[in-house]
Coordinates of C-alpha atoms in Angstrom, one line a residue:
M1 CA -2.3 27.0 -0.6
T2 CA 0.0 24.7 -2.7
L3 CA -1.2 21.3 -4.1
L4 CA 1.0 19.5 -1.6
E5 CA -0.3 21.4 1.2
E6 CA -3.8 20.7 0.0
V7 CA -2.9 16.9 -0.2
K8 CA -1.6 17.0 3.5
N9 CA -4.7 18.8 4.5
Y10 CA -7.0 16.1 2.8
L11 CA -4.9 13.2 4.4
D12 CA -5.1 14.9 8.0
I13 CA -1.3 15.3 8.0
T14 CA -1.0 17.8 10.7
W15 CA 2.5 17.3 11.8
E16 CA 5.7 18.8 10.3
T17 CA 6.7 16.6 7.4
T18 CA 10.3 15.7 6.5
E19 CA 11.7 16.5 3.1
A20 CA 11.8 12.7 2.4
E21 CA 7.9 12.6 3.1
N22 CA 7.3 15.8 1.0
L23 CA 9.1 14.1 -1.8
K24 CA 7.2 10.9 -1.5
L25 CA 3.9 13.0 -1.5
T26 CA 5.0 15.0 -4.5
G27 CA 5.8 12.0 -6.5
M28 CA 2.4 10.5 -5.6
I29 CA 0.7 13.7 -6.9
E30 CA 2.8 13.8 -10.1
R31 CA 1.9 10.1 -10.8
G32 CA -1.8 10.9 -10.1
K33 CA -1.8 13.8 -12.5
I34 CA -0.3 11.7 -15.4
N35 CA -2.5 8.7 -14.5
I36 CA -5.7 10.5 -14.4
S37 CA -4.9 12.9 -17.3
G38 CA -4.1 9.8 -19.5
K39 CA -7.6 8.6 -18.6
V40 CA -9.6 11.5 -19.1
G41 CA -7.6 14.1 -21.1
E42 CA -6.5 17.5 -20.3
C43 CA -7.2 18.2 -16.4
D44 CA -7.3 21.3 -14.4
F45 CA -5.9 20.3 -10.8
D46 CA -5.4 24.0 -9.6
S47 CA -9.1 24.9 -9.5
E48 CA -11.7 22.9 -7.4
T49 CA -12.5 20.4 -10.1
Q50 CA -13.9 16.9 -10.1
E51 CA -10.3 16.1 -11.5
K52 CA -8.7 17.5 -8.5
S53 CA -10.9 15.6 -6.2
L54 CA -10.0 12.3 -8.2
L55 CA -6.2 13.4 -7.7
L56 CA -6.8 13.8 -3.9
M57 CA -8.2 10.2 -3.6
H58 CA -5.9 8.7 -6.0
V59 CA -3.0 9.9 -3.6
M60 CA -5.0 8.7 -0.6
Y61 CA -5.3 5.1 -2.1
E62 CA -1.7 5.1 -3.3
R63 CA -0.5 6.1 0.2
S64 CA -2.6 3.3 1.6
S65 CA -1.0 0.9 -1.1
A66 CA -4.5 0.1 -2.4
L67 CA -4.2 1.9 -5.8
N68 CA -5.9 -0.9 -7.6
E69 CA -9.1 -0.4 -5.6
F70 CA -8.8 3.4 -6.6
W71 CA -9.4 2.3 -10.3
S72 CA -12.2 -0.2 -9.5
N73 CA -14.1 2.4 -7.0
Y74 CA -13.8 5.3 -9.1
R75 CA -14.3 3.7 -12.6
G76 CA -17.7 5.1 -13.2
E77 CA -16.6 8.7 -12.3
I78 CA -13.7 8.6 -14.5
M79 CA -15.8 7.2 -17.4
S80 CA -18.4 9.9 -16.6
L81 CA -15.6 12.8 -16.7
R82 CA -14.1 11.4 -19.8
L83 CA -17.4 11.4 -21.5
R84 CA -18.2 15.1 -20.4
K85 CA -14.8 16.3 -21.6
R86 CA -15.4 14.5 -25.0
V87 CA -18.8 16.3 -25.4
L88 CA -17.3 19.8 -24.4
N89 CA -14.5 19.2 -26.7
Y90 CA -17.0 18.2 -29.7
E91 CA -19.2 21.3 -28.8
A92 CA -16.1 23.6 -28.9
E93 CA -14.8 22.2 -32.3
K94 CA -18.5 22.5 -33.7
Q95 CA -18.7 26.1 -32.6
Q96 CA -15.5 26.8 -34.7
I97 CA -17.0 25.5 -37.8

């Protein structure tokens, strides 16, 4: 299943979408990837990860024209994810020494 199909499933879009709707959703997905990666660092959006969950919610909020609420509602989760990634990166660097 492609990420676009997963987003449609998450948003309960059960009808056949037009090319314009697909382009709009794809744009939301790409913007979400950039925004979330910018906040937490390198992300894996292909596996079932916390980053992917945040991306799905990001698209849902953007589609509802409530993106500013996403950042408020998920600030704690984003900060926690960022901190966890920093710790993992630090541990990986420490093992290389």
